[in-house]
Amino acid sequence: MKISTGNPLSKIQNLLRLESKDVTIIIFYGLVMALLSLIVPVAISSLVNTVAFGVFLQPVLVLTFIVFVAYIFLTVLTAMQTILAEMIQRRFFARSAIGIANRMPFINRDILDDYYPPELVNRFFDTMTVQKGLITLMLEAIPGFLGAMVGLFIIALYHPYFLVFDIIILLITVPLLGYYLGRNAYNAKMDESTAKYKVAAWLQDISRHNLTFRTVRGFDYAMDRNENNVNEYLSSRAKYFKFWMRQFVGFLGLKTIGSSFFLGLGGYLVIQRELTLGQLVAAEIIVLTIIDNLTKFGKYLEVYYDVSAAIVKLTKLEEIPLVERRKGLNPDVQGALSIMVQNLSLEDSSGNDFVSNLSFKIPSGKILGITGDNPIGAALIIDAIAGLREPAGGIIQLQEFDQRDLDEEFLRSKIVLLRGNEIFEGSLIENVQLRNDCPETMVRDALERVGLNGNLTKNLNTGLTDHLQTYGSELNPTTAHQVTAARAILQRPGILLVDEFFDDMADYGLENMKSLMKEMKRKTTMIIVTYNPDILALCDSVLMFRNLSYKISTSPARGKRVR
């Protein structure tokens, strides 16, 4: 399943709509600042005329005072704009971080077939690009554009020829420089951004599998692939730079031609006595400011492309399909829940059938083992019962309630899934208790029940409050699984789903898990996907897959490892 992207301009508009009040104020301040900035050339025009006629000093002092007051207002408005922009940046960062954190635990499992979540989350760093870019556009580009428009209007009042000059400038700037020369720049920027994240993802893989890439062959492969990724990025960057540079050079050319042409035109009008010297000086200052602002739009376009690509990458996170967080029944059911599956059919994200018309029933407090030659189908069954995937057909009932009628929060409170290493960066006690609502004695009790008992310090080489890295890199795999199992105990699930979790454990840890299974049966219904005959021997019934067909046996499997 792929994630759509969409129109970047509409995404920027949606983002600004969330901050519409402050953005409107910033734009209003920008318009006022554009008007105030014209005080200087108008004052200079009056000053030149005053000096030319050799009159009193008083008008000079008045003009100086007016300019001083105007700049005070400009300073205040600039400071207020900056404060508003800072507030927008903070809210955007907080909204992005909280939004992503709210979504990541509920990603549709089909998405995980095509994407690696930690690599997807790398796009969060584009938050900073959007923060800085939007502020640059709001505090510099928008005031610059408004100032240019006001300036063009003012000089058009001086002479009709200047109106023609305005029209030519606008016709060249908007269609030619703003669109035609850069019509492929955005797509090239997206290619560059994709290549950038490809480089970052591979660097993550190198660090994640550092033992593989320490070998001579592994190191050579890692460097070759990294070089290919870097070359792909450099090629994409060069392509984007070519399009953007055309626009930038175009704006520089506009500055050269526009400034020279206006100076010559203004001088001609002064000689023809159709324009005063003061008006020429004022108009020239305004035009230089306009041209300078328009030239900066070459830089602002680069910022716009950066922001557009970053927002598309961020909204890719926001548009990831999630499991349905539906509201429904929240029955007051305590202890183990019974499970009944009728005619269940399951597909992977590509539409391949792995389970067809599966039916079974597990009474509350019983254990079903799943084994055989269909590990994908077994994982899909676990996901479907946990509510992580939508079945292609069939019914799942929990304690005689249709799973589709149950509240999503009820499912999360009653079902715990053990699959792989789920140690996160934090202290041992945080990893076990999750919420700070369990006393330390309960945490120690849970650790003892999974085998981390009186030898806790020896086994873990750490205390309850000491730090664990992601995936528990300082722990051996069995100990990491024991910590994860202790977490499940504290959650007191009505249904415990185990997906090949026990198969990765050493014998010393497995013995504790066997005892734990017997103990938890009284209050928990379990489905265990395993290929270990010793674990299957503890199950009340076993679902055996063979060539996508299945058979359920009430006689626990014994003997050699099943696959």
PDB file of N, CA and C in Angstrom, residues 102-112 318-327 383-384 386-391 404 406-409 412:
ATOM      1  N   ASN A 102       0.706  10.560  18.030  1.00  0.00           N
ATOM      2  CA  ASN A 102      -0.647  10.003  18.136  1.00  0.00           C
ATOM      3  C   ASN A 102      -0.947   8.993  17.042  1.00  0.00           C
ATOM      4  N   ARG A 103      -0.287   9.127  15.903  1.00  0.00           N
ATOM      5  CA  ARG A 103      -0.610   8.275  14.762  1.00  0.00           C
ATOM      6  C   ARG A 103       0.242   7.012  14.687  1.00  0.00           C
ATOM      7  N   MET A 104       1.515   7.104  15.046  1.00  0.00           N
ATOM      8  CA  MET A 104       2.434   5.997  14.799  1.00  0.00           C
ATOM      9  C   MET A 104       1.997   4.673  15.428  1.00  0.00           C
ATOM     10  N   PRO A 105       1.447   4.637  16.654  1.00  0.00           N
ATOM     11  CA  PRO A 105       1.045   3.331  17.205  1.00  0.00           C
ATOM     12  C   PRO A 105      -0.119   2.685  16.469  1.00  0.00           C
ATOM     13  N   PHE A 106      -0.827   3.456  15.642  1.00  0.00           N
ATOM     14  CA  PHE A 106      -2.043   2.933  15.018  1.00  0.00           C
ATOM     15  C   PHE A 106      -1.914   2.815  13.502  1.00  0.00           C
ATOM     16  N   ILE A 107      -0.672   2.716  13.004  1.00  0.00           N
ATOM     17  CA  ILE A 107      -0.466   2.562  11.567  1.00  0.00           C
ATOM     18  C   ILE A 107      -1.110   1.260  11.095  1.00  0.00           C
ATOM     19  N   ASN A 108      -1.818   1.350   9.978  1.00  0.00           N
ATOM     20  CA  ASN A 108      -2.372   0.154   9.354  1.00  0.00           C
ATOM     21  C   ASN A 108      -1.236  -0.816   9.029  1.00  0.00           C
ATOM     22  N   ARG A 109      -1.411  -2.074   9.399  1.00  0.00           N
ATOM     23  CA  ARG A 109      -0.330  -3.047   9.236  1.00  0.00           C
ATOM     24  C   ARG A 109       0.046  -3.238   7.773  1.00  0.00           C
ATOM     25  N   ASP A 110      -0.893  -2.997   6.856  1.00  0.00           N
ATOM     26  CA  ASP A 110      -0.565  -3.125   5.438  1.00  0.00           C
ATOM     27  C   ASP A 110       0.536  -2.152   5.032  1.00  0.00           C
ATOM     28  N   ILE A 111       0.557  -0.988   5.674  1.00  0.00           N
ATOM     29  CA  ILE A 111       1.581   0.011   5.365  1.00  0.00           C
ATOM     30  C   ILE A 111       2.970  -0.522   5.718  1.00  0.00           C
ATOM     31  N   LEU A 112       3.058  -1.299   6.791  1.00  0.00           N
ATOM     32  CA  LEU A 112       4.354  -1.796   7.236  1.00  0.00           C
ATOM     33  C   LEU A 112       4.936  -2.815   6.262  1.00  0.00           C
ATOM     34  N   GLU A 318       1.221  12.318   7.986  1.00  0.00           N
ATOM     35  CA  GLU A 318      -0.131  12.596   8.464  1.00  0.00           C
ATOM     36  C   GLU A 318      -1.193  11.829   7.685  1.00  0.00           C
ATOM     37  N   GLU A 319      -0.843  11.369   6.484  1.00  0.00           N
ATOM     38  CA  GLU A 319      -1.826  10.683   5.650  1.00  0.00           C
ATOM     39  C   GLU A 319      -1.636   9.172   5.634  1.00  0.00           C
ATOM     40  N   ILE A 320      -0.762   8.660   6.500  1.00  0.00           N
ATOM     41  CA  ILE A 320      -0.606   7.210   6.599  1.00  0.00           C
ATOM     42  C   ILE A 320      -1.929   6.599   7.056  1.00  0.00           C
ATOM     43  N   PRO A 321      -2.444   5.616   6.337  1.00  0.00           N
ATOM     44  CA  PRO A 321      -3.695   4.973   6.776  1.00  0.00           C
ATOM     45  C   PRO A 321      -3.536   4.335   8.154  1.00  0.00           C
ATOM     46  N   LEU A 322      -4.520   4.517   8.990  1.00  0.00           N
ATOM     47  CA  LEU A 322      -4.501   3.984  10.351  1.00  0.00           C
ATOM     48  C   LEU A 322      -5.557   2.900  10.498  1.00  0.00           C
ATOM     49  N   VAL A 323      -5.366   2.079  11.522  1.00  0.00           N
ATOM     50  CA  VAL A 323      -6.441   1.162  11.873  1.00  0.00           C
ATOM     51  C   VAL A 323      -7.625   1.997  12.348  1.00  0.00           C
ATOM     52  N   GLU A 324      -8.805   1.483  12.147  1.00  0.00           N
ATOM     53  CA  GLU A 324     -10.007   2.241  12.490  1.00  0.00           C
ATOM     54  C   GLU A 324     -10.128   2.369  14.002  1.00  0.00           C
ATOM     55  N   ARG A 325     -10.121   3.602  14.484  1.00  0.00           N
ATOM     56  CA  ARG A 325     -10.270   3.840  15.928  1.00  0.00           C
ATOM     57  C   ARG A 325     -11.755   4.094  16.208  1.00  0.00           C
ATOM     58  N   ARG A 326     -12.504   3.029  16.098  1.00  0.00           N
ATOM     59  CA  ARG A 326     -13.963   3.149  16.144  1.00  0.00           C
ATOM     60  C   ARG A 326     -14.469   3.186  17.579  1.00  0.00           C
ATOM     61  N   LYS A 327     -15.608   3.806  17.736  1.00  0.00           N
ATOM     62  CA  LYS A 327     -16.339   3.779  18.993  1.00  0.00           C
ATOM     63  C   LYS A 327     -17.363   2.654  18.925  1.00  0.00           C
ATOM     64  N   ASP A 383      -2.669 -10.562  13.750  1.00  0.00           N
ATOM     65  CA  ASP A 383      -2.999  -9.154  13.488  1.00  0.00           C
ATOM     66  C   ASP A 383      -4.507  -8.929  13.456  1.00  0.00           C
ATOM     67  N   ALA A 384      -5.233  -9.853  12.822  1.00  0.00           N
ATOM     68  CA  ALA A 384      -6.683  -9.690  12.701  1.00  0.00           C
ATOM     69  C   ALA A 384      -7.357  -9.754  14.064  1.00  0.00           C
ATOM     70  N   ALA A 386      -6.003  -9.072  16.903  1.00  0.00           N
ATOM     71  CA  ALA A 386      -5.589  -7.881  17.651  1.00  0.00           C
ATOM     72  C   ALA A 386      -6.264  -6.615  17.135  1.00  0.00           C
ATOM     73  N   GLY A 387      -6.942  -6.713  15.994  1.00  0.00           N
ATOM     74  CA  GLY A 387      -7.599  -5.538  15.421  1.00  0.00           C
ATOM     75  C   GLY A 387      -6.673  -4.668  14.611  1.00  0.00           C
ATOM     76  N   LEU A 388      -5.520  -5.223  14.189  1.00  0.00           N
ATOM     77  CA  LEU A 388      -4.548  -4.444  13.430  1.00  0.00           C
ATOM     78  C   LEU A 388      -4.795  -4.505  11.928  1.00  0.00           C
ATOM     79  N   ARG A 389      -5.495  -5.527  11.459  1.00  0.00           N
ATOM     80  CA  ARG A 389      -5.813  -5.669  10.038  1.00  0.00           C
ATOM     81  C   ARG A 389      -7.293  -5.990   9.874  1.00  0.00           C
ATOM     82  N   GLU A 390      -7.837  -5.523   8.768  1.00  0.00           N
ATOM     83  CA  GLU A 390      -9.220  -5.850   8.442  1.00  0.00           C
ATOM     84  C   GLU A 390      -9.249  -7.165   7.671  1.00  0.00           C
ATOM     85  N   PRO A 391     -10.028  -8.141   8.117  1.00  0.00           N
ATOM     86  CA  PRO A 391     -10.137  -9.404   7.367  1.00  0.00           C
ATOM     87  C   PRO A 391     -10.775  -9.172   6.001  1.00  0.00           C
ATOM     88  N   ARG A 404     -16.082  -6.186  15.422  1.00  0.00           N
ATOM     89  CA  ARG A 404     -16.358  -4.916  14.741  1.00  0.00           C
ATOM     90  C   ARG A 404     -17.281  -4.015  15.550  1.00  0.00           C
ATOM     91  N   LEU A 406     -17.038  -3.781  18.896  1.00  0.00           N
ATOM     92  CA  LEU A 406     -16.371  -3.422  20.143  1.00  0.00           C
ATOM     93  C   LEU A 406     -15.596  -2.118  19.991  1.00  0.00           C
ATOM     94  N   ASP A 407     -15.546  -1.371  21.075  1.00  0.00           N
ATOM     95  CA  ASP A 407     -14.798  -0.115  21.096  1.00  0.00           C
ATOM     96  C   ASP A 407     -13.311  -0.401  20.917  1.00  0.00           C
ATOM     97  N   GLU A 408     -12.659   0.435  20.106  1.00  0.00           N
ATOM     98  CA  GLU A 408     -11.232   0.222  19.836  1.00  0.00           C
ATOM     99  C   GLU A 408     -10.407   0.282  21.110  1.00  0.00           C
ATOM    100  N   GLU A 409     -10.776   1.148  22.042  1.00  0.00           N
ATOM    101  CA  GLU A 409     -10.034   1.244  23.298  1.00  0.00           C
ATOM    102  C   GLU A 409     -10.235  -0.008  24.150  1.00  0.00           C
ATOM    103  N   ARG A 412      -7.763  -2.530  22.879  1.00  0.00           N
ATOM    104  CA  ARG A 412      -6.394  -2.222  23.313  1.00  0.00           C
ATOM    105  C   ARG A 412      -6.180  -2.514  24.789  1.00  0.00           C
TER     106      ARG A 412
END
